[in-house]
XYZ file of C-alpha atoms in Angstrom:
769
model
C 191.984 21.009 128.017
C 195.701 21.201 126.041
C 195.119 18.700 123.306
C 191.750 20.110 122.696
C 193.511 23.314 121.973
C 196.127 21.356 120.002
C 193.548 19.353 118.181
C 192.151 23.074 117.231
C 194.992 24.338 116.075
C 195.396 21.299 114.166
C 192.271 21.821 112.099
C 192.280 25.289 111.698
C 196.217 24.582 110.492
C 194.276 22.368 107.764
C 191.310 24.372 107.578
C 193.814 27.719 107.138
C 196.297 25.725 104.050
C 193.221 24.620 101.996
C 191.702 27.975 101.551
C 194.586 29.607 101.378
C 195.525 26.697 98.465
C 192.403 27.220 96.977
C 191.272 30.978 97.602
C 194.305 32.873 98.874
C 197.162 33.934 96.506
C 200.502 33.110 97.245
C 202.651 35.307 100.233
C 205.377 37.310 98.989
C 208.035 37.908 101.489
C 208.590 41.076 102.723
C 210.670 43.160 100.687
C 209.784 42.545 97.073
C 209.166 45.080 95.308
C 207.094 45.183 92.278
C 209.798 46.049 89.818
C 210.193 42.074 90.698
C 207.074 40.931 90.066
C 206.980 42.742 86.665
C 210.737 41.626 86.222
C 208.665 38.592 86.077
C 206.098 39.248 83.924
C 208.523 40.914 80.964
C 210.301 38.037 81.193
C 207.269 35.876 79.806
C 205.565 39.124 78.233
C 208.323 38.766 74.913
C 206.604 34.823 74.266
C 203.522 35.934 74.738
C 203.245 39.217 72.969
C 205.928 38.873 70.582
C 208.190 41.803 71.451
C 210.363 42.348 74.757
C 209.472 45.194 76.865
C 210.888 46.861 79.941
C 208.617 48.653 81.832
C 209.965 50.749 85.135
C 207.749 50.650 88.207
C 208.173 52.162 91.872
C 209.375 49.641 94.869
C 207.188 49.704 97.160
C 206.054 47.686 100.528
C 203.427 45.169 100.066
C 202.396 43.530 103.817
C 200.057 40.640 104.133
C 197.895 40.237 107.435
C 198.613 38.045 109.593
C 196.851 35.405 111.979
C 197.908 34.133 115.192
C 195.829 31.732 116.552
C 194.287 32.632 120.762
C 194.983 30.525 123.321
C 197.624 28.732 122.113
C 198.953 26.730 124.564
C 202.193 24.893 123.552
C 205.988 25.724 125.280
C 207.618 27.406 122.236
C 206.621 30.709 121.705
C 203.925 30.524 118.336
C 205.120 31.442 114.589
C 202.786 34.056 113.505
C 205.013 35.176 110.021
C 208.087 36.662 108.547
C 209.946 39.681 107.188
C 211.930 39.991 104.105
C 212.902 42.572 101.870
C 214.748 42.444 97.994
C 217.567 44.157 99.597
C 218.029 41.735 101.687
C 220.981 39.731 99.864
C 221.422 37.229 102.733
C 224.834 38.461 103.560
C 222.722 39.543 107.365
C 223.481 43.241 105.964
C 219.776 44.265 106.841
C 218.291 44.573 109.893
C 214.475 44.517 110.842
C 212.943 46.559 113.596
C 209.337 46.233 114.520
C 207.225 48.775 116.528
C 203.670 48.779 117.680
C 200.950 47.552 119.656
C 202.371 44.643 121.814
C 205.908 44.994 120.248
C 208.685 43.760 122.283
C 206.173 42.640 124.859
C 203.314 40.499 122.960
C 205.187 39.968 119.379
C 209.447 40.136 118.638
C 211.385 40.108 115.569
C 214.252 38.486 115.102
C 216.117 41.119 113.545
C 218.442 39.209 110.703
C 215.582 36.641 109.928
C 212.751 38.839 109.793
C 210.990 36.211 111.485
C 207.655 37.187 114.199
C 206.943 35.236 117.176
C 204.033 35.659 119.702
C 205.149 35.405 123.147
C 202.553 34.597 124.943
C 198.440 33.439 124.521
C 196.469 35.690 122.840
C 192.407 35.899 123.928
C 190.701 37.394 121.099
C 187.577 38.396 123.081
C 190.083 40.767 124.888
C 191.544 42.157 121.764
C 190.858 40.999 118.047
C 193.791 42.344 116.394
C 196.952 44.329 116.194
C 198.622 47.049 114.530
C 202.164 47.230 113.784
C 204.883 48.456 112.046
C 207.954 46.974 110.549
C 211.169 48.917 109.137
C 214.087 47.392 107.498
C 217.796 49.238 107.620
C 221.066 48.701 107.142
C 222.984 46.937 109.858
C 225.863 49.092 109.751
C 224.683 52.675 109.744
C 221.391 51.921 111.075
C 219.813 53.896 107.363
C 216.071 52.856 106.413
C 216.851 50.963 103.244
C 212.638 50.892 102.701
C 210.189 53.226 104.241
C 208.213 52.052 107.150
C 205.253 50.183 106.442
C 202.001 48.799 108.677
C 200.809 45.778 109.425
C 197.855 44.071 111.190
C 197.650 40.880 113.173
C 194.555 39.060 114.126
C 193.505 37.003 116.651
C 192.458 34.024 114.739
C 189.207 32.958 117.365
C 188.418 29.664 118.978
C 185.259 28.065 120.653
C 186.256 29.099 123.747
C 183.190 31.065 125.074
C 180.328 29.387 126.686
C 176.964 31.400 125.480
C 175.523 33.244 129.037
C 172.407 34.275 130.258
C 173.028 37.907 131.621
C 169.378 39.201 132.593
C 168.791 35.927 134.296
C 166.803 33.830 136.274
C 163.832 35.445 134.652
C 160.400 35.882 136.272
C 157.332 35.277 134.327
C 153.509 34.835 134.945
C 150.578 33.223 132.707
C 147.022 33.363 133.181
C 145.618 30.053 134.623
C 143.385 28.085 131.951
C 145.344 29.416 128.743
C 145.557 27.890 125.414
C 148.155 25.902 124.326
C 150.905 28.302 122.910
C 150.488 31.372 125.117
C 153.120 33.339 125.142
C 155.179 33.397 128.622
C 158.650 35.555 128.081
C 161.534 35.102 126.363
C 164.792 34.617 127.068
C 168.291 35.645 125.554
C 171.753 34.313 125.813
C 175.275 35.990 124.616
C 178.027 34.396 123.167
C 181.235 36.048 123.547
C 183.202 34.325 120.417
C 183.456 35.724 116.958
C 180.099 35.388 115.304
C 181.589 36.337 112.104
C 183.928 33.040 112.103
C 182.410 28.985 111.843
C 179.826 28.167 114.774
C 181.641 29.522 117.513
C 178.774 32.058 118.444
C 175.464 30.186 117.071
C 173.221 29.323 119.521
C 170.579 27.414 119.982
C 167.748 26.819 122.965
C 166.580 23.945 124.478
C 164.416 22.882 127.737
C 166.485 20.923 129.938
C 163.145 21.053 132.920
C 159.724 21.948 132.682
C 157.968 19.779 130.323
C 155.226 19.247 129.288
C 154.071 22.301 130.958
C 155.943 24.933 128.349
C 157.917 25.195 125.739
C 160.876 27.367 123.680
C 161.758 28.348 120.669
C 165.586 27.082 119.556
C 166.323 29.725 117.779
C 164.298 32.503 119.851
C 164.292 31.656 123.273
C 160.382 32.070 122.823
C 158.649 30.653 125.951
C 155.348 29.666 125.522
C 152.137 27.274 127.080
C 152.670 24.147 126.148
C 149.824 21.806 128.289
C 145.914 22.966 128.462
C 143.589 24.533 131.180
C 146.877 24.330 134.025
C 144.769 25.284 137.283
C 146.312 27.658 139.332
C 144.497 26.058 142.535
C 146.464 22.531 141.449
C 149.627 23.993 141.196
C 150.872 27.787 141.005
C 154.573 28.213 140.616
C 156.886 26.189 138.123
C 160.061 26.509 137.527
C 162.003 25.916 133.603
C 165.577 25.383 133.399
C 166.312 26.615 129.520
C 169.536 26.011 128.082
C 171.578 27.711 125.298
C 173.835 25.790 123.491
C 176.661 27.109 120.989
C 178.232 25.738 117.369
C 174.517 25.069 116.618
C 173.637 22.636 119.172
C 176.190 20.204 117.745
C 178.730 18.042 119.890
C 181.846 19.599 121.245
C 179.578 22.742 121.518
C 179.646 25.214 124.902
C 176.609 25.599 126.680
C 175.200 27.577 129.727
C 171.403 27.457 131.605
C 169.104 30.088 133.273
C 165.874 29.595 135.441
C 162.864 31.009 134.431
C 160.084 30.718 137.898
C 156.542 31.267 135.931
C 153.779 31.839 138.510
C 150.000 31.217 136.945
C 148.035 34.257 137.407
C 144.475 33.810 139.023
C 141.147 33.984 137.079
C 137.956 33.370 138.281
C 137.400 30.015 137.355
C 135.570 28.955 140.943
C 132.603 29.691 142.378
C 132.495 30.309 145.892
C 131.636 27.115 148.134
C 130.061 26.956 152.077
C 132.277 24.411 154.327
C 129.085 23.274 154.893
C 125.084 23.079 154.375
C 123.436 23.995 157.921
C 125.019 26.736 160.073
C 123.694 26.736 163.858
C 124.391 30.295 165.865
C 123.086 30.687 169.584
C 122.319 34.122 170.427
C 120.794 35.780 174.032
C 117.711 37.312 173.632
C 119.876 40.990 174.707
C 121.830 41.219 172.085
C 121.200 44.634 171.284
C 119.791 45.473 167.653
C 122.675 46.077 164.882
C 124.960 43.739 167.031
C 126.997 40.915 165.229
C 125.381 37.836 166.311
C 127.189 35.702 163.983
C 129.705 35.081 160.920
C 129.331 32.484 158.493
C 131.854 32.376 155.426
C 131.743 30.196 151.924
C 135.435 29.785 150.514
C 136.340 30.820 146.916
C 139.464 28.986 145.714
C 140.106 32.064 143.649
C 142.100 34.716 144.928
C 142.529 38.565 145.034
C 139.677 40.462 143.559
C 138.393 36.611 142.119
C 137.593 35.967 145.537
C 135.233 38.386 146.781
C 132.038 37.178 147.982
C 128.274 38.764 148.623
C 126.167 36.633 150.731
C 122.640 37.485 150.472
C 119.653 36.504 152.929
C 116.999 34.615 151.109
C 113.309 36.237 152.159
C 111.929 33.691 154.497
C 111.352 32.201 158.385
C 113.331 34.790 160.275
C 114.681 36.529 157.112
C 113.455 40.156 158.411
C 115.000 39.868 161.850
C 118.352 40.150 160.570
C 120.909 41.341 157.935
C 123.871 40.160 156.434
C 126.975 42.089 155.301
C 130.616 41.421 153.895
C 133.919 41.710 156.018
C 136.000 43.034 152.730
C 139.286 41.452 154.650
C 138.027 38.136 155.679
C 135.120 37.987 153.328
C 133.328 36.361 155.712
C 129.111 36.789 155.831
C 128.633 38.844 159.243
C 124.441 38.558 160.726
C 123.577 41.528 161.859
C 120.564 41.797 164.013
C 117.862 44.359 162.798
C 115.346 43.716 165.820
C 114.871 43.036 168.925
C 114.520 39.582 170.705
C 112.422 37.983 173.051
C 113.019 34.386 174.159
C 109.589 34.298 175.603
C 107.966 35.519 172.142
C 109.990 32.800 169.997
C 113.069 30.843 170.512
C 114.198 29.860 167.422
C 114.731 31.583 163.882
C 115.802 29.390 160.511
C 116.810 31.118 156.977
C 118.876 30.648 153.998
C 121.802 32.731 152.678
C 123.097 32.671 149.451
C 127.026 33.555 148.896
C 127.815 34.456 144.998
C 131.190 35.866 143.528
C 130.740 39.845 143.097
C 132.872 39.323 139.731
C 131.924 36.943 136.863
C 134.389 35.584 134.055
C 132.048 35.245 131.037
C 134.109 32.622 129.771
C 133.970 30.143 132.725
C 129.728 31.181 132.999
C 129.209 27.546 130.916
C 130.872 25.584 133.912
C 127.598 26.176 136.349
C 126.268 28.447 138.767
C 128.938 30.453 140.400
C 126.672 30.629 143.897
C 126.109 28.326 146.609
C 123.403 28.556 149.129
C 123.365 27.435 153.002
C 120.623 27.099 155.700
C 121.419 29.037 159.019
C 119.180 28.062 162.390
C 119.639 30.842 165.045
C 118.476 29.677 168.900
C 117.005 32.521 171.074
C 119.027 32.229 174.349
C 117.306 32.922 177.273
C 118.387 35.625 179.597
C 117.402 36.724 183.559
C 115.673 40.195 182.647
C 114.651 42.773 185.022
C 110.841 43.221 185.838
C 108.319 44.986 183.638
C 105.693 47.343 184.638
C 102.429 46.872 182.937
C 102.271 50.482 182.037
C 105.210 52.821 181.032
C 104.037 55.032 183.276
C 101.050 55.885 186.375
C 98.576 58.801 187.282
C 97.143 59.091 190.791
C 94.457 61.507 192.344
C 94.359 62.445 196.120
C 92.025 64.940 198.374
C 94.551 67.362 200.304
C 94.752 66.838 204.126
C 93.527 62.867 203.101
C 94.596 60.876 206.210
C 97.928 59.667 206.646
C 98.011 55.587 205.706
C 95.181 56.108 202.909
C 95.888 53.647 199.318
C 95.714 56.199 196.334
C 96.631 53.389 193.829
C 99.026 50.465 193.066
C 101.511 49.460 190.425
C 102.169 45.794 189.227
C 105.011 44.625 187.998
C 105.823 40.781 186.965
C 108.715 38.950 185.638
C 107.923 37.440 182.018
C 111.267 34.796 182.226
C 110.789 31.061 182.907
C 111.240 31.217 186.176
C 109.095 33.934 187.227
C 110.537 35.416 189.794
C 108.226 37.468 192.251
C 108.423 41.464 192.359
C 109.143 43.212 195.246
C 108.450 46.926 195.056
C 110.483 50.515 196.860
C 110.133 53.722 196.565
C 113.215 55.509 195.015
C 114.121 58.071 197.904
C 115.451 60.550 195.718
C 112.246 61.520 194.481
C 110.140 61.368 197.510
C 113.171 63.201 200.100
C 109.949 64.464 202.345
C 108.662 60.610 202.734
C 105.478 61.449 201.436
C 104.187 58.355 200.492
C 104.835 54.610 201.432
C 104.627 51.335 198.721
C 102.936 48.149 199.951
C 106.685 45.778 198.780
C 104.689 42.933 197.687
C 101.138 43.755 196.139
C 102.635 47.312 195.023
C 99.936 49.222 196.519
C 100.937 53.253 196.988
C 99.563 55.464 200.192
C 99.855 58.763 201.892
C 102.686 59.069 204.544
C 101.982 62.560 205.207
C 99.481 64.832 205.492
C 99.300 66.550 202.123
C 98.315 70.065 200.753
C 97.378 71.519 197.460
C 98.452 75.579 198.107
C 102.471 73.823 198.651
C 102.684 71.110 196.386
C 99.984 70.026 193.670
C 101.643 67.560 192.304
C 104.174 65.018 193.517
C 106.644 63.099 190.769
C 107.893 59.949 192.077
C 109.972 56.520 191.068
C 108.681 53.027 191.978
C 111.160 50.392 191.598
C 110.417 47.096 190.503
C 113.414 44.349 192.181
C 113.167 40.540 191.295
C 113.319 38.627 194.296
C 116.304 35.813 193.020
C 117.814 38.799 191.276
C 118.074 41.528 192.935
C 120.298 43.498 190.809
C 117.525 43.443 188.146
C 115.514 46.159 188.276
C 113.215 48.202 186.656
C 111.844 51.697 187.126
C 108.089 53.662 186.293
C 107.099 57.241 186.885
C 104.255 57.764 188.889
C 102.135 61.205 188.682
C 100.097 61.753 192.264
C 97.811 65.066 191.458
C 96.745 66.520 194.640
C 93.006 67.687 194.553
C 91.758 70.692 196.340
C 89.140 70.614 199.434
C 87.216 73.623 200.145
C 89.035 74.875 203.286
C 89.067 78.570 202.208
C 86.088 81.119 202.261
C 86.060 83.546 199.457
C 86.686 86.950 199.701
C 86.688 90.326 198.099
C 89.708 90.387 196.140
C 90.336 94.397 196.957
C 88.628 96.812 199.428
C 86.391 99.117 197.407
C 84.867 101.791 197.871
C 82.078 103.122 195.285
C 80.069 106.082 194.813
C 76.658 106.878 193.543
C 74.905 110.074 192.252
C 71.903 111.062 194.238
C 69.567 111.227 191.108
C 71.254 108.022 190.141
C 68.354 106.261 188.080
C 66.667 102.482 189.346
C 69.897 99.464 187.699
C 72.331 102.145 187.120
C 75.887 99.850 187.720
C 77.189 101.007 190.796
C 80.456 99.616 190.874
C 82.050 96.024 189.591
C 84.209 94.012 192.172
C 85.616 91.082 192.278
C 86.541 87.625 194.585
C 89.590 85.619 195.154
C 88.978 82.450 197.149
C 92.488 80.845 197.517
C 90.729 77.182 196.324
C 89.027 78.141 193.483
C 89.980 80.802 190.910
C 88.168 84.260 191.938
C 84.315 84.764 190.229
C 81.401 87.095 191.075
C 79.831 90.803 190.701
C 77.948 92.568 192.664
C 75.089 95.939 192.222
C 73.346 97.730 194.564
C 70.600 99.848 194.270
C 70.139 103.570 195.535
C 69.791 104.324 199.513
C 68.646 107.453 200.515
C 71.994 108.533 202.968
C 75.659 109.693 202.044
C 77.622 106.738 203.318
C 76.403 103.141 202.394
C 78.153 99.807 204.249
C 76.744 97.015 201.638
C 77.366 93.654 203.451
C 78.280 91.263 199.982
C 78.198 87.611 200.893
C 80.517 85.493 198.477
C 80.423 81.804 198.155
C 81.850 79.521 196.378
C 81.407 75.763 194.550
C 83.443 73.809 196.242
C 82.172 70.679 198.368
C 81.743 71.371 201.205
C 80.762 74.922 200.082
C 82.639 77.876 202.120
C 81.334 81.775 202.022
C 82.248 84.660 203.723
C 81.024 88.578 204.355
C 82.784 91.453 202.923
C 81.590 95.011 203.170
C 81.625 97.147 199.833
C 81.616 101.413 201.608
C 79.536 103.540 198.823
C 79.119 107.298 198.919
C 76.037 109.315 197.611
C 77.606 112.834 195.423
C 76.103 115.515 193.299
C 76.264 114.978 189.803
C 75.434 117.082 186.727
C 72.823 116.356 184.446
C 75.508 114.326 182.824
C 76.320 111.903 185.208
C 79.686 113.661 185.776
C 80.647 114.066 189.894
C 80.148 117.864 191.056
C 80.185 117.470 194.702
C 81.092 114.254 197.199
C 82.658 114.265 200.190
C 86.421 114.898 200.611
C 86.935 111.724 201.785
C 84.738 109.359 199.100
C 87.119 111.379 196.182
C 90.219 112.040 197.719
C 90.941 109.485 200.545
C 92.037 106.199 199.095
C 89.961 102.819 200.584
C 91.794 102.742 203.874
C 93.709 106.215 204.808
C 92.176 108.076 208.206
C 91.751 111.745 208.679
C 94.461 112.759 209.646
C 96.589 111.232 206.661
C 94.192 113.081 204.377
C 95.149 116.116 206.218
C 98.947 115.860 205.559
C 98.363 114.987 201.941
C 96.304 118.202 201.537
C 98.423 120.142 203.728
C 101.831 118.918 201.350
C 99.682 119.700 197.805
C 99.321 123.405 199.737
C 103.022 123.838 200.585
C 103.876 122.957 196.961
C 101.151 124.930 195.524
C 102.915 128.104 197.255
C 106.437 127.071 196.413
C 105.073 127.062 192.850
C 103.110 130.840 192.745
C 106.392 132.325 194.810
C 108.886 131.093 191.739
C 106.470 131.625 189.176
C 106.360 135.728 190.659
C 110.172 135.654 190.753
C 110.470 134.679 187.361
C 109.002 137.493 186.710
C 110.871 140.075 188.741
C 113.524 139.193 186.006
C 114.781 141.266 183.396
C 112.937 140.258 180.131
C 115.793 139.329 177.267
C 117.048 141.447 174.318
C 114.505 141.037 171.471
C 117.228 138.985 169.081
C 118.560 136.689 172.184
C 114.828 135.626 173.197
C 113.841 131.641 172.440
C 110.335 133.026 171.988
C 110.508 134.739 168.662
C 109.564 132.292 166.133
C 108.234 134.665 163.588
C 109.071 133.920 160.205
C 111.006 136.940 158.308
C 113.280 138.101 155.469
C 116.537 138.884 157.355
C 118.613 141.195 155.372
C 122.217 140.495 155.891
C 124.298 143.591 154.335
C 124.792 146.219 157.503
C 127.965 145.246 158.723
C 127.921 147.036 161.666
C 129.518 150.002 163.719
C 132.437 149.249 163.537
C 135.331 150.912 166.246
C 132.415 153.833 166.739
C 129.579 151.817 167.513
C 130.844 151.985 171.994
C 127.263 151.321 172.665
C 125.230 147.691 172.322
C 124.668 146.828 168.629
C 121.209 147.071 167.806
C 120.259 143.867 166.530
C 117.047 145.075 164.667
C 118.915 146.431 161.914
C 119.474 143.008 160.728
C 115.868 142.100 160.301
C 115.343 145.618 157.061
C 118.314 148.307 158.079
C 116.422 150.281 154.866
C 113.594 151.231 156.759
C 115.679 151.463 160.123
C 114.354 154.717 162.357
C 116.607 156.998 162.964
C 115.729 157.329 166.676
C 115.421 153.641 168.211
C 115.816 152.458 171.690
C 118.204 150.188 173.438
C 117.199 146.506 173.084
C 119.063 145.934 176.093
C 117.323 148.309 178.545
C 114.192 149.404 179.534
C 113.474 152.565 179.300
C 111.606 154.703 182.225
C 108.334 156.053 180.884
C 106.846 158.396 182.709
C 103.275 157.385 182.911
C 100.131 159.916 183.947
C 98.794 159.625 187.264
C 95.438 157.291 186.945
C 92.617 158.450 188.058
C 90.752 156.984 190.911
C 88.153 154.235 189.662
C 84.873 154.094 190.305
C 82.116 151.127 190.337
C 80.138 151.539 187.192
C 81.235 150.125 184.017
C 82.661 153.016 181.984
C 85.508 153.284 184.560
C 86.482 149.612 184.242
C 86.572 150.927 180.100
C 88.667 153.829 180.410
C 90.800 151.965 182.431
C 90.947 149.751 180.281
C 91.456 151.973 177.294
C 94.457 153.571 179.115
C 95.894 150.647 179.487
C 96.156 149.883 175.836
C 97.581 152.867 174.979
C 100.696 152.373 177.652
C 101.186 149.200 175.707
C 100.982 150.336 172.282
C 103.142 152.907 172.914
C 105.753 151.028 174.911
C 108.846 150.976 172.547
C 110.703 148.032 175.445
C 107.473 145.682 174.886
C 107.725 143.242 171.377
C 105.929 144.884 168.125
C 103.358 141.926 168.080
C 100.720 140.740 169.989
C 100.795 139.685 173.603
C 99.120 139.255 176.688
C 98.395 141.966 178.919
C 96.972 140.814 182.758
C 94.788 143.295 183.996
C 94.160 142.351 187.452
C 91.330 145.022 188.450
C 88.282 143.763 190.322
C 86.983 146.825 190.716
C 85.731 148.510 194.312
C 82.755 147.026 195.021
C 80.092 144.094 195.051
C 76.678 144.319 194.506
C 76.780 140.540 197.224
C 78.241 143.326 199.550
C 80.315 142.055 201.940
C 80.802 138.330 203.418
C 83.127 138.694 206.485
C 81.205 138.501 209.357
C 83.036 141.436 211.285
C 80.533 143.781 210.370
C 77.314 141.309 210.512
C 75.042 142.117 213.315
C 74.997 140.175 216.869
C 71.953 138.701 216.721
C 70.752 136.323 214.061
C 68.318 137.843 211.059
C 66.484 135.334 209.036
C 67.437 135.498 205.593
C 66.390 133.730 202.553
C 69.261 131.682 200.141
C 66.924 131.394 197.174
C 68.480 134.360 195.742
C 71.896 132.177 195.181
C 69.895 129.677 193.107
C 69.865 132.698 190.072
C 73.788 133.022 190.326
C 74.375 130.013 188.121
C 74.690 126.606 188.497
C 78.284 126.462 190.836
C 75.878 128.103 193.387
C 72.941 125.831 193.321
C 74.285 123.639 195.253
C 74.927 126.035 198.191
C 72.097 127.474 197.999
C 70.124 123.787 198.446
C 72.384 123.289 201.775
C 71.552 126.460 203.131
C 67.778 126.289 202.145
C 67.608 122.573 203.415
C 69.302 123.573 206.887
C 66.988 126.781 207.234
C 64.074 124.111 206.826
C 65.099 122.059 209.621
C 65.709 124.396 211.854
C 61.840 125.817 211.102
C 60.447 122.018 212.143
C 63.002 121.965 215.336
C 61.248 125.689 216.315
C 57.725 124.131 215.215
C 57.920 120.891 217.175
C 59.563 122.877 220.448
C 55.993 125.131 220.236
């Protein structure tokens, strides 16, 4: 290192001296004034101009820039330069001082001679220059001989820094199959040396490792592809070593390196490929529809999105039984069962599957079809299955009261497996808790175990279990519905006890009564019509027969009473029992009902009589006054002077109120004259009615509107004389009752009854005689 620095210092001195002699003006000592320079010029001036002219020039310091070589490795302090003033006569009367950057620590000055030395090695990259100040003073009085002046000491650069890649190591990527010259990345190296002086900072780039795949531009550091059709599937990662060398790459220059890791990114340049052309799968026949029954895979050398594969089943044999989907994580083809399998029907399926790329790159379509095809064969494995009934359900019929042990039907199940195991039958006890039925375990015939009653249970639902003999755990069930059929065991009967009436003058064919019959075996049906009989009460036996087998019948009695009716057929008179007595009630019950009715009527009459004894409400408080009137409300009442009840009648029309009005809250006492005795003639009755009308018309206590007045006067006698038995003679006298027919239709029946009795008594008398 020392030898190199000495050599560089020697070269720098040679270059600096040459440039100084060729281009730099001669350095003047510190303190040489413009006056001295002008004096030299003036001494030559007369010879040039032909006249001796003197011109006064202002004195001042003239400073030059000093240079010091960086990284000086000598044993003695490095000489920088010399300061001198023209006032210094060499008698040591002038002292030189130095101040500023590094004065005393880095730079020192000889106070007598003005020589400046550097005390230690300097680094330009640390500080490129130093600014100092110098002054000449009198050594005895320390008085400044000239003003203080400033000068610069510049550190001269040498090539002591190699280029550095501050951002390394680098990472980059480039698509595979890229053409030559495709940009990859750019690297940059920096040199701390002075770029304005020499070639110390001029960097040149080169590849030390990574050829022939990549190249680098020597000036810019741009890295590009140098080999065509680089395949990621062959090699994906590349490590390139880049060198940066200063001094323009010449011998003796310093160099630095960095690493660039380059990755080839994937493109879809590879189709999917099956690892084999034939896949053999085995699937149990018991596999559920929708389940995955197998997996196949086509490998794609690409990665990511470019490696996504789509699978398709080619239509053909077995293709409609299966479907295929893609697992997005593993890119496997998952075969899905679409329909149920049956080993006994078909034992194998064969179909083809295509695998294609989901995302094609048009740049590589010329490479060929981006798909592959494989054949898939699926063998169906036999699975031990439960027996299968030949019907999904069974319906059987049996008559009620069928003897125990009667066979009513049979079920059949068989083992469809290749082994064809025997089948055994049983009844699920939960479906036949009362043990009504039994089944033959070998033949499957169902028989009765108890007597059946349709009226109790009309339908039985049982479950038959079929079990394989060699595999007891494999069972199947079927539902059996057993209908219990009816037999004719109950005779029909009347739906209700009926009692009808018929008019004595009823016409032939007239409907007397419609009745219904019921049968516990069959729905109720039947109608009866009965002709007229010449007596008061008829008991009509009715025979009711059903359509069952064997046929059943019963006899019911229909009670019919003959009653008196009017011409329009309305009931006029009839036995009390026929009208009021409900069917099935005794005479005592009827008397009790009639007694209750009489008591109720007495209570109602008493209540009405008590209500009539109560005082009537006042006119305005009566709720029955609902007439529409024009009411005047301009009367303010009697005020404090009104000691009696206020007449509300004045509110109706106070302008036309009479002076003397009776109080409405008290019924006035009206003296009526004695009533004349009433005679039997009609004039007497008319006088009585007229008298009562006048009393009501002049009665101010009554409401002033039309009302109902009851005149309970029956007269004093009757043309029929007295009907009492008190005045009747002791001996019966024959009397005719024909005159009763003249009294009206109400007495016609009574006349007929008495007339019929008289006729019967006469006939009896004649027979006696």
